[in-house]
mmCIF file of C-alpha atoms and ligand atoms in Angstrom:
data_model
loop_
_atom_site.group_PDB
_atom_site.id
_atom_site.type_symbol
_atom_site.label_atom_id
_atom_site.label_comp_id
_atom_site.label_asym_id
_atom_site.label_seq_id
_atom_site.Cartn_x
_atom_site.Cartn_y
_atom_site.Cartn_z
ATOM 1 C CA MET A 8 0.015 0.014 -0.133
ATOM 2 C CA ALA A 9 1.308 3.612 -0.879
ATOM 3 C CA GLN A 10 1.458 5.726 2.208
ATOM 4 C CA PRO A 11 -1.821 5.457 3.538
ATOM 5 C CA VAL A 12 -3.971 7.932 5.536
ATOM 6 C CA LEU A 13 -4.836 6.195 8.730
ATOM 7 C CA ALA A 14 -7.775 7.200 11.484
ATOM 8 C CA VAL A 15 -7.388 6.242 15.210
ATOM 9 C CA VAL A 16 -10.451 6.807 17.318
ATOM 10 C CA ALA A 17 -10.118 7.513 20.045
ATOM 11 C CA ALA A 18 -7.042 9.491 21.371
ATOM 12 C CA GLY A 19 -7.098 7.522 24.631
ATOM 13 C CA ALA A 20 -3.756 6.047 26.583
ATOM 14 C CA MET A 21 -3.560 3.559 23.939
ATOM 15 C CA GLY A 22 -4.796 5.000 20.820
ATOM 16 C CA ALA A 23 -2.994 8.572 21.258
ATOM 17 C CA ALA A 24 0.379 6.634 21.624
ATOM 18 C CA VAL A 25 -0.388 4.270 18.753
ATOM 19 C CA GLY A 26 -1.344 7.309 16.711
ATOM 20 C CA LYS A 27 2.147 9.057 17.664
ATOM 21 C CA ARG A 28 4.107 5.725 16.701
ATOM 22 C CA LEU A 29 2.194 6.318 13.003
ATOM 23 C CA THR A 30 2.511 10.057 12.634
ATOM 24 C CA THR A 31 6.172 9.639 13.795
ATOM 25 C CA ALA A 32 6.387 7.270 10.767
ATOM 26 C CA GLY A 33 5.274 10.232 8.357
ATOM 27 C CA LEU A 34 1.664 9.307 8.148
ATOM 28 C CA THR A 35 -1.330 11.397 8.274
ATOM 29 C CA VAL A 36 -3.495 10.195 11.198
ATOM 30 C CA LEU A 37 -7.165 11.416 11.578
ATOM 31 C CA THR A 38 -9.255 11.181 14.810
ATOM 32 C CA THR A 39 -12.408 12.705 15.912
ATOM 33 C CA LEU A 40 -12.532 15.265 18.960
ATOM 34 C CA ALA A 41 -16.272 16.060 18.959
ATOM 35 C CA GLY A 42 -17.382 15.867 22.335
ATOM 36 C CA ARG A 43 -13.985 14.533 23.880
ATOM 37 C CA SER A 44 -12.490 15.727 27.082
ATOM 38 C CA ALA A 45 -9.980 18.225 27.310
ATOM 39 C CA ALA A 46 -7.274 15.042 28.212
ATOM 40 C CA THR A 47 -7.773 13.652 24.981
ATOM 41 C CA ARG A 48 -7.780 16.479 23.087
ATOM 42 C CA LYS A 49 -4.431 17.335 24.588
ATOM 43 C CA ARG A 50 -3.223 13.747 24.102
ATOM 44 C CA ALA A 51 -4.465 13.836 20.320
ATOM 45 C CA ALA A 52 -2.445 17.394 19.962
ATOM 46 C CA ASP A 53 0.786 15.841 21.368
ATOM 47 C CA ALA A 54 0.430 12.840 18.950
ATOM 48 C CA GLY A 55 0.167 15.066 15.897
ATOM 49 C CA LEU A 56 -3.429 13.826 15.026
ATOM 50 C CA GLU A 57 -5.828 15.776 13.129
ATOM 51 C CA ASP A 58 -9.384 16.339 13.940
ATOM 52 C CA ALA A 59 -11.860 15.518 11.401
ATOM 53 C CA ALA A 60 -15.434 14.779 11.453
ATOM 54 C CA LEU A 61 -16.589 10.916 11.063
ATOM 55 C CA ALA A 62 -17.710 11.351 7.639
ATOM 56 C CA ASP A 63 -14.515 13.001 6.592
ATOM 57 C CA ILE A 64 -12.541 10.201 8.277
ATOM 58 C CA ALA A 65 -14.913 7.608 6.369
ATOM 59 C CA ALA A 66 -14.102 9.334 3.097
ATOM 60 C CA ARG A 67 -10.316 10.178 3.693
ATOM 61 C CA ALA A 68 -8.882 7.422 5.678
ATOM 62 C CA HIS A 69 -7.665 3.999 4.241
ATOM 63 C CA TRP A 70 -7.960 2.246 7.616
ATOM 64 C CA THR A 71 -9.597 3.208 10.400
ATOM 65 C CA LEU A 72 -8.784 1.675 14.143
ATOM 66 C CA SER A 73 -11.130 1.757 16.621
ATOM 67 C CA ILE A 74 -9.608 1.974 20.296
ATOM 68 C CA LEU A 75 -11.658 3.057 22.666
ATOM 69 C CA PRO A 76 -13.654 1.791 25.828
ATOM 70 C CA PRO A 77 -14.989 -1.626 24.961
ATOM 71 C CA SER A 78 -18.571 -0.784 25.897
ATOM 72 C CA GLU A 79 -18.575 1.764 23.038
ATOM 73 C CA ALA A 80 -16.985 -0.376 20.364
ATOM 74 C CA GLU A 81 -20.174 -1.684 18.483
ATOM 75 C CA THR A 82 -22.087 1.861 18.764
ATOM 76 C CA PHE A 83 -18.840 3.489 17.124
ATOM 77 C CA ALA A 84 -18.751 0.631 14.550
ATOM 78 C CA LYS A 85 -22.466 1.738 13.476
ATOM 79 C CA ALA A 86 -21.473 5.552 13.621
ATOM 80 C CA PHE A 87 -18.706 4.697 11.334
ATOM 81 C CA ARG A 88 -20.941 2.344 8.739
ATOM 82 C CA ASP A 89 -23.435 5.467 8.660
ATOM 83 C CA ALA A 90 -20.535 8.244 7.954
ATOM 84 C CA HIS A 91 -19.457 5.773 5.360
ATOM 85 C CA GLN A 92 -22.567 5.567 3.666
ATOM 86 C CA GLN A 93 -23.114 9.423 3.973
ATOM 87 C CA ALA A 94 -19.364 9.996 2.549
ATOM 88 C CA ALA A 95 -19.708 7.303 -0.138
ATOM 89 C CA PRO A 96 -16.054 7.031 -1.165
ATOM 90 C CA THR A 97 -15.225 5.288 -4.393
ATOM 91 C CA ARG A 98 -12.297 3.665 -3.229
ATOM 92 C CA PRO A 99 -12.102 0.806 -0.572
ATOM 93 C CA VAL A 100 -11.902 1.471 3.138
ATOM 94 C CA GLY A 101 -10.871 -0.657 5.985
ATOM 95 C CA PHE A 102 -12.067 -0.804 9.575
ATOM 96 C CA ALA A 103 -10.296 -2.311 12.429
ATOM 97 C CA ASP A 104 -11.962 -3.198 15.774
ATOM 98 C CA CYS A 105 -8.875 -3.008 18.428
ATOM 99 C CA ASN A 106 -10.864 -3.453 21.491
ATOM 100 C CA ALA A 107 -10.937 -5.910 24.257
ATOM 101 C CA VAL A 108 -14.584 -7.195 23.792
ATOM 102 C CA ASN A 109 -15.443 -10.752 23.487
ATOM 103 C CA PRO A 110 -15.610 -12.727 20.073
ATOM 104 C CA THR A 111 -19.445 -12.740 20.116
ATOM 105 C CA THR A 112 -19.236 -8.883 20.035
ATOM 106 C CA VAL A 113 -16.895 -8.579 17.413
ATOM 107 C CA LYS A 114 -18.682 -10.921 15.405
ATOM 108 C CA ARG A 115 -21.346 -8.809 15.501
ATOM 109 C CA ILE A 116 -19.576 -5.706 14.627
ATOM 110 C CA ALA A 117 -18.342 -7.602 11.510
ATOM 111 C CA ALA A 118 -21.893 -8.238 10.715
ATOM 112 C CA LEU A 119 -22.655 -4.550 10.459
ATOM 113 C CA PHE A 120 -20.257 -4.280 7.533
ATOM 114 C CA LYS A 121 -21.503 -7.202 5.830
ATOM 115 C CA GLY A 122 -22.783 -5.984 2.100
ATOM 116 C CA THR A 123 -20.958 -2.699 2.257
ATOM 117 C CA PRO A 124 -17.687 -1.935 0.923
ATOM 118 C CA ILE A 125 -15.893 -1.752 4.148
ATOM 119 C CA LYS A 126 -13.299 -4.375 4.813
ATOM 120 C CA PHE A 127 -13.073 -5.490 8.314
ATOM 121 C CA VAL A 128 -10.550 -7.200 10.508
ATOM 122 C CA ASP A 129 -10.491 -8.195 14.052
ATOM 123 C CA ALA A 130 -7.830 -7.111 15.995
ATOM 124 C CA GLY A 131 -6.715 -7.866 19.857
ATOM 125 C CA ILE A 132 -4.059 -5.228 21.354
ATOM 126 C CA ILE A 133 -1.580 -7.398 23.583
ATOM 127 C CA GLY A 134 0.472 -5.136 25.733
ATOM 128 C CA GLY A 135 0.775 -1.854 26.960
ATOM 129 C CA PRO A 136 0.987 1.611 24.762
ATOM 130 C CA PRO A 137 3.690 2.087 22.757
ATOM 131 C CA GLN A 138 6.797 3.829 24.472
ATOM 132 C CA GLY A 139 10.552 4.271 23.468
ATOM 133 C CA ASP A 140 11.380 1.111 21.468
ATOM 134 C CA TYR A 141 8.331 -1.021 22.749
ATOM 135 C CA ASP A 142 5.408 -1.756 20.828
ATOM 136 C CA PRO A 143 2.163 -3.771 21.553
ATOM 137 C CA VAL A 144 1.146 -6.620 19.222
ATOM 138 C CA PHE A 145 -1.891 -6.204 17.347
ATOM 139 C CA TYR A 146 -3.062 -9.509 16.694
ATOM 140 C CA ALA A 147 -5.289 -9.801 13.903
ATOM 141 C CA SER A 148 -7.799 -12.349 12.056
ATOM 142 C CA ALA A 149 -10.321 -12.013 9.277
ATOM 143 C CA ALA A 150 -12.796 -13.994 7.339
ATOM 144 C CA PRO A 151 -11.225 -16.929 5.372
ATOM 145 C CA GLU A 152 -12.361 -15.012 2.023
ATOM 146 C CA ASP A 153 -10.821 -11.945 3.327
ATOM 147 C CA THR A 154 -6.784 -12.752 3.241
ATOM 148 C CA VAL A 155 -5.997 -10.117 1.054
ATOM 149 C CA GLU A 156 -7.675 -7.366 3.298
ATOM 150 C CA LEU A 157 -5.729 -9.175 6.446
ATOM 151 C CA ASP A 158 -2.431 -9.066 4.279
ATOM 152 C CA GLU A 159 -3.307 -5.127 4.000
ATOM 153 C CA PHE A 160 -3.677 -4.655 7.434
ATOM 154 C CA ALA A 161 -0.552 -6.518 8.341
ATOM 155 C CA SER A 162 1.571 -4.369 6.306
ATOM 156 C CA LEU A 163 0.565 -1.466 8.245
ATOM 157 C CA LYS A 164 3.700 -2.724 10.283
ATOM 158 C CA GLN A 165 6.128 -1.081 7.824
ATOM 159 C CA TRP A 166 4.572 2.252 9.225
ATOM 160 C CA GLY A 167 5.230 1.013 13.080
ATOM 161 C CA LEU A 168 1.936 -1.063 13.933
ATOM 162 C CA ASN A 169 3.174 -4.426 14.999
ATOM 163 C CA VAL A 170 0.626 -6.320 13.606
ATOM 164 C CA LYS A 171 0.724 -10.270 13.973
ATOM 165 C CA ALA A 172 -1.621 -12.013 11.485
ATOM 166 C CA LEU A 173 -3.653 -15.137 13.292
ATOM 167 C CA ARG A 174 -3.951 -17.415 10.541
ATOM 168 C CA GLY A 175 -4.231 -21.609 10.172
ATOM 169 C CA GLU A 176 -6.967 -24.036 10.971
ATOM 170 C CA GLY A 177 -10.350 -22.575 11.684
ATOM 171 C CA ALA A 178 -8.953 -18.837 12.065
ATOM 172 C CA GLY A 179 -11.584 -16.042 11.325
ATOM 173 C CA VAL A 180 -13.315 -13.059 12.706
ATOM 174 C CA GLY A 181 -13.480 -13.629 16.666
ATOM 175 C CA ASP A 182 -10.153 -15.212 16.998
ATOM 176 C CA ALA A 183 -7.879 -12.135 17.516
ATOM 177 C CA SER A 184 -10.313 -11.022 20.173
ATOM 178 C CA ALA A 185 -10.516 -14.745 21.691
ATOM 179 C CA LEU A 186 -6.769 -14.818 21.859
ATOM 180 C CA LYS A 187 -7.004 -11.375 23.560
ATOM 181 C CA MET A 188 -9.294 -12.645 26.067
ATOM 182 C CA SER A 189 -7.654 -15.506 26.769
ATOM 183 C CA TYR A 190 -4.166 -14.017 27.394
ATOM 184 C CA ALA A 191 -6.008 -10.895 29.597
ATOM 185 C CA GLY A 192 -7.886 -13.688 31.421
ATOM 186 C CA ILE A 193 -4.573 -15.234 32.459
ATOM 187 C CA THR A 194 -2.550 -11.969 33.264
ATOM 188 C CA LYS A 195 -5.299 -9.846 34.600
ATOM 189 C CA GLY A 196 -6.881 -12.870 35.984
ATOM 190 C CA ILE A 197 -3.468 -14.024 38.427
ATOM 191 C CA ILE A 198 -3.429 -10.250 39.556
ATOM 192 C CA GLY A 199 -7.108 -10.342 40.346
ATOM 193 C CA ILE A 200 -6.727 -13.782 42.393
ATOM 194 C CA CYS A 201 -3.615 -12.616 44.283
ATOM 195 C CA THR A 202 -5.490 -9.190 45.060
ATOM 196 C CA THR A 203 -8.603 -11.245 46.356
ATOM 197 C CA MET A 204 -6.670 -13.542 48.485
ATOM 198 C CA VAL A 205 -4.368 -10.752 50.038
ATOM 199 C CA LEU A 206 -7.536 -8.615 50.815
ATOM 200 C CA SER A 207 -9.503 -11.687 52.311
ATOM 201 C CA ALA A 208 -6.141 -12.674 54.473
ATOM 202 C CA HIS A 209 -6.305 -9.268 55.764
ATOM 203 C CA ALA A 210 -10.053 -9.350 56.540
ATOM 204 C CA SER A 211 -9.559 -12.503 58.567
ATOM 205 C CA SER A 212 -6.635 -10.249 60.572
ATOM 206 C CA PRO A 213 -3.855 -8.385 59.614
ATOM 207 C CA ALA A 214 -1.574 -11.061 61.306
ATOM 208 C CA THR A 215 -2.854 -13.557 58.635
ATOM 209 C CA ALA A 216 -1.882 -11.284 55.641
ATOM 210 C CA ASN A 217 1.517 -11.131 57.063
ATOM 211 C CA ALA A 218 1.721 -14.859 57.586
ATOM 212 C CA LEU A 219 0.614 -14.926 53.897
ATOM 213 C CA LEU A 220 3.112 -12.864 53.039
ATOM 214 C CA HIS A 221 5.784 -15.010 54.616
ATOM 215 C CA GLU A 222 4.817 -18.334 53.225
ATOM 216 C CA LEU A 223 4.839 -16.673 49.603
ATOM 217 C CA SER A 224 8.045 -15.785 50.186
ATOM 218 C CA ASP A 225 9.337 -19.069 51.285
ATOM 219 C CA SER A 226 7.555 -21.302 49.001
ATOM 220 C CA GLN A 227 5.807 -19.124 46.077
ATOM 221 C CA PRO A 228 8.706 -16.216 45.595
ATOM 222 C CA VAL A 229 7.550 -15.894 41.973
ATOM 223 C CA ILE A 230 4.010 -15.049 42.893
ATOM 224 C CA LEU A 231 5.107 -12.743 45.542
ATOM 225 C CA LYS A 232 7.369 -10.845 42.936
ATOM 226 C CA ARG A 233 4.569 -10.507 40.715
ATOM 227 C CA ILE A 234 2.289 -9.200 43.446
ATOM 228 C CA ILE A 235 5.088 -6.425 44.123
ATOM 229 C CA GLY A 236 5.351 -5.638 40.570
ATOM 230 C CA SER A 237 1.684 -5.653 39.160
ATOM 231 C CA THR A 238 -0.367 -4.333 42.262
ATOM 232 C CA PRO A 239 0.957 -0.562 42.192
ATOM 233 C CA GLY A 240 0.061 -0.451 38.069
ATOM 234 C CA MET A 241 -3.294 -2.302 38.601
ATOM 235 C CA LEU A 242 -4.856 0.357 41.153
ATOM 236 C CA PRO A 243 -5.165 3.270 38.687
ATOM 237 C CA LYS A 244 -6.270 0.566 35.660
ATOM 238 C CA ALA A 245 -8.910 -1.512 37.789
ATOM 239 C CA TYR A 246 -11.712 0.787 36.569
ATOM 240 C CA ARG A 247 -10.819 -0.384 33.165
ATOM 241 C CA TRP A 248 -10.652 -4.045 33.740
ATOM 242 C CA VAL A 249 -14.093 -4.323 35.333
ATOM 243 C CA GLY A 250 -15.503 -4.222 31.708
ATOM 244 C CA GLU A 251 -12.795 -6.651 30.734
ATOM 245 C CA MET A 252 -13.356 -9.318 33.132
ATOM 246 C CA GLU A 253 -17.073 -9.141 32.010
ATOM 247 C CA GLU A 254 -16.072 -9.671 28.554
ATOM 248 C CA ILE A 255 -13.833 -12.403 29.315
ATOM 249 C CA SER A 256 -16.505 -14.069 31.536
ATOM 250 C CA ALA A 257 -18.591 -13.882 28.535
ATOM 251 C CA PHE A 258 -16.233 -15.271 26.279
ATOM 252 C CA VAL A 259 -15.701 -18.518 28.588
ATOM 253 C CA ALA A 260 -19.743 -18.867 28.855
ATOM 254 C CA ASP A 261 -19.918 -18.872 25.132
ATOM 255 C CA GLY A 262 -17.239 -21.435 25.008
ATOM 256 C CA LEU A 263 -19.044 -23.656 27.194
ATOM 257 C CA SER A 264 -22.122 -23.452 25.137
ATOM 258 C CA HIS A 265 -20.608 -24.241 21.979
ATOM 259 C CA ALA A 266 -18.370 -27.199 23.410
ATOM 260 C CA GLU A 267 -19.451 -29.863 21.092
ATOM 261 C CA SER A 268 -18.495 -32.699 23.336
ATOM 262 C CA SER A 269 -20.452 -31.639 26.421
ATOM 263 C CA SER A 270 -23.900 -32.436 27.240
ATOM 264 C CA THR A 271 -26.675 -29.987 27.968
ATOM 265 C CA GLN A 272 -26.043 -30.887 31.801
ATOM 266 C CA ALA A 273 -22.727 -30.619 31.601
ATOM 267 C CA GLN A 274 -22.600 -27.069 29.898
ATOM 268 C CA ILE A 275 -25.194 -25.965 32.449
ATOM 269 C CA GLU A 276 -22.977 -27.338 35.464
ATOM 270 C CA GLY A 277 -19.770 -26.023 33.678
ATOM 271 C CA ALA A 278 -21.568 -22.248 33.154
ATOM 272 C CA GLY A 279 -20.207 -21.545 36.801
ATOM 273 C CA GLU A 280 -16.530 -21.250 34.955
ATOM 274 C CA GLY A 281 -17.660 -18.383 33.475
ATOM 275 C CA LEU A 282 -18.096 -17.064 36.477
ATOM 276 C CA THR A 283 -14.741 -16.754 37.483
ATOM 277 C CA HIS A 284 -13.809 -13.490 35.740
ATOM 278 C CA LEU A 285 -17.372 -12.080 36.664
ATOM 279 C CA GLY A 286 -16.432 -12.291 40.249
ATOM 280 C CA LEU A 287 -13.245 -10.563 39.400
ATOM 281 C CA ALA A 288 -14.796 -7.632 38.016
ATOM 282 C CA ARG A 289 -16.702 -7.236 41.140
ATOM 283 C CA LEU A 290 -13.294 -7.287 42.869
ATOM 284 C CA TYR A 291 -11.772 -4.604 40.525
ATOM 285 C CA GLU A 292 -14.836 -2.556 40.711
ATOM 286 C CA ARG A 293 -14.537 -2.682 44.469
ATOM 287 C CA VAL A 294 -10.648 -1.824 43.884
ATOM 288 C CA ALA A 295 -11.739 1.034 41.615
ATOM 289 C CA LYS A 296 -14.162 2.635 44.070
ATOM 290 C CA ALA A 297 -11.668 2.487 46.893
ATOM 291 C CA LEU A 298 -9.207 4.583 44.786
ATOM 292 C CA THR A 299 -11.945 7.132 43.847
ATOM 293 C CA ASP A 300 -12.557 7.464 47.401
ATOM 294 C CA THR A 301 -8.901 7.839 48.244
ATOM 295 C CA GLU A 302 -8.978 10.576 45.659
ATOM 296 C CA GLU A 303 -11.960 12.480 47.191
ATOM 297 C CA LYS A 304 -10.867 12.234 50.783
ATOM 298 C CA GLY A 305 -7.429 12.952 50.428
ATOM 299 C CA GLU A 306 -6.146 9.587 52.329
ATOM 300 C CA ASP A 307 -5.958 6.073 51.509
ATOM 301 C CA THR A 308 -9.051 4.281 52.046
ATOM 302 C CA ALA A 309 -9.119 0.673 53.553
ATOM 303 C CA GLU A 310 -8.739 -1.581 50.756
ATOM 304 C CA VAL A 311 -5.947 0.682 49.248
ATOM 305 C CA LYS A 312 -4.104 0.902 52.732
ATOM 306 C CA VAL A 313 -3.810 -2.857 52.891
ATOM 307 C CA LEU A 314 -2.682 -3.640 49.229
ATOM 308 C CA LYS A 315 0.050 -0.819 49.300
ATOM 309 C CA ASN A 316 1.273 -1.722 52.866
ATOM 310 C CA PHE A 317 1.464 -5.553 51.686
ATOM 311 C CA VAL A 318 3.623 -4.694 48.665
ATOM 312 C CA LYS A 319 5.639 -2.621 50.876
ATOM 313 C CA ASP A 320 6.063 -5.030 53.595
ATOM 314 C CA ALA A 321 6.675 -7.694 50.684
ATOM 315 C CA LYS A 322 9.566 -5.367 49.355
ATOM 316 C CA GLU A 323 11.082 -5.522 52.515
ATOM 317 C CA VAL A 324 11.170 -9.374 52.865
ATOM 318 C CA VAL A 325 12.097 -9.844 49.556
ATOM 319 C CA GLU A 326 14.700 -7.060 49.196
ATOM 320 C CA PRO A 327 16.115 -6.973 52.926
ATOM 321 C CA LYS A 328 17.842 -3.558 53.905
ATOM 322 C CA LYS A 329 21.258 -3.892 53.888
HETATM 323 N N1 LIG B 424 -4.177 1.209 27.558
HETATM 324 C C1 LIG B 424 -3.804 -0.134 27.394
HETATM 325 O O1 LIG B 424 -2.718 -0.571 28.297
HETATM 326 C C2 LIG B 424 -4.495 -1.224 26.826
HETATM 327 C C3 LIG B 424 -3.821 -2.130 26.373
HETATM 328 C C4 LIG B 424 -4.654 -3.187 25.416
HETATM 329 C C5 LIG B 424 -5.641 -2.806 24.861
HETATM 330 N N2 LIG B 424 -6.478 -1.477 24.989
HETATM 331 C C6 LIG B 424 -7.518 -1.296 24.354
HETATM 332 O O2 LIG B 424 -7.596 0.017 24.114
HETATM 333 C C7 LIG B 424 -8.460 0.305 24.006
HETATM 334 C C8 LIG B 424 -8.865 1.723 24.573
HETATM 335 O O3 LIG B 424 -8.239 1.821 26.160
HETATM 336 P P1 LIG B 424 -7.269 3.014 26.432
HETATM 337 O O4 LIG B 424 -6.445 2.522 27.495
HETATM 338 O O5 LIG B 424 -6.969 3.563 25.487
HETATM 339 O O6 LIG B 424 -8.636 3.725 27.100
HETATM 340 P P2 LIG B 424 -8.604 5.303 27.485
HETATM 341 O O7 LIG B 424 -7.370 5.906 27.947
HETATM 342 O O8 LIG B 424 -9.580 5.123 28.853
HETATM 343 O O9 LIG B 424 -9.290 6.022 26.648
HETATM 344 C C9 LIG B 424 -10.634 6.360 25.774
HETATM 345 C C10 LIG B 424 -10.806 7.081 25.074
HETATM 346 O O10 LIG B 424 -11.922 7.065 24.314
HETATM 347 C C11 LIG B 424 -12.527 8.027 24.368
HETATM 348 N N3 LIG B 424 -13.994 7.916 24.294
HETATM 349 C C12 LIG B 424 -14.836 7.515 25.244
HETATM 350 N N4 LIG B 424 -15.914 7.231 24.772
HETATM 351 C C13 LIG B 424 -16.035 7.454 23.670
HETATM 352 C C14 LIG B 424 -17.146 7.552 22.284
HETATM 353 N N5 LIG B 424 -18.387 7.186 22.567
HETATM 354 N N6 LIG B 424 -16.767 7.573 21.223
HETATM 355 C C15 LIG B 424 -15.171 8.119 20.905
HETATM 356 N N7 LIG B 424 -14.338 8.275 21.716
HETATM 357 C C16 LIG B 424 -14.840 7.787 23.152
HETATM 358 C C17 LIG B 424 -12.150 8.683 25.614
HETATM 359 O O11 LIG B 424 -12.606 10.262 25.353
HETATM 360 P P3 LIG B 424 -12.864 10.806 26.585
HETATM 361 O O12 LIG B 424 -11.377 11.211 27.470
HETATM 362 O O13 LIG B 424 -13.499 12.442 26.190
HETATM 363 O O14 LIG B 424 -13.681 10.002 27.581
HETATM 364 C C18 LIG B 424 -10.597 8.403 25.388
HETATM 365 O O15 LIG B 424 -9.940 9.259 24.630
HETATM 366 C C19 LIG B 424 -9.739 -0.778 24.881
HETATM 367 O O16 LIG B 424 -10.611 -1.482 24.239
HETATM 368 C C20 LIG B 424 -8.572 -1.488 25.658
HETATM 369 O O17 LIG B 424 -8.931 -2.653 25.839
HETATM 370 C C21 LIG B 424 -5.787 -0.833 26.098
#
């Protein structure tokens, strides 16, 4: 593809950093700022993104990357499709949903574009926003008949988008999102389970939490190091992980209902598996609320205090002062 015009909606923590990677590579990158906050406007300006109406984006951008809160993904895709109808550009246009949504949601989004000239790619971002030499991976999959579109999206790698196309047996729309769900279900699931157990141990008694810390240090040092490394970063992101855990839960439940080998009874009994991440959604909701209360009151609330102290004490055990 000759130098493409791209669009990234929106300029959040991820979208702005991705946009900056692309503008640094010399591309024109559009975004739409109507109704957006001052923080988003500033990130867009810092990344060199050009503000444009959605119809303008639909007319000018070769590919539009949807990178916004997962709950907005479907509404935005509909708005893009309608804007495209209005703009009616003569050349082909591509749309990549890059949000942490479950495969069923992304299949519904793909269906919105059926019968339109818009090419659709399912993408799932694994990793944090691009920074310095670091780039997250954009796993991408497409319908089996859309390999050319998938190749074209993968070719954006030359402009700094770290795309890995997911191909092979059975791969299609929904699989890049399934990969993202599976990966996040493991990584954020582990952090969630550790957080729940630290809070529960402390609710039993501070002595229990302290004994847990020392037992982890003796018998599970890798897990303790993981708690130390991931808890501080989890606190400000907990609000965003609520929706993601709910999507993962739906993904697990969908998988159970489609399992060919299981009987209806086994599916009903097994559906409890889908509740694992739903429970973690409630945990992250509790942590997010505790953090908001902390910010409002200007002092750490109970949960925040417990988690911060656990990390502080664990650091002292793992890295004793000389
Ligand atoms: N950040 C990461 O490390 C990371 C990693 C992997 C995947 N992702 C995925 O990337 C996506 C975005 O995450 P993020 O971290 O960038 O979120 P974020 O920092 O919370 O930013 C969300 C952005 O979307 C905008 N927005 C909200 N509602 C919108 C709407 N209805 N239409 C258009 N824009 C809207 C927000 O604007 P306002 O400021 O006006 O609200 C903000 O600019 C998510 O699907 C997430 O799963 C993120």
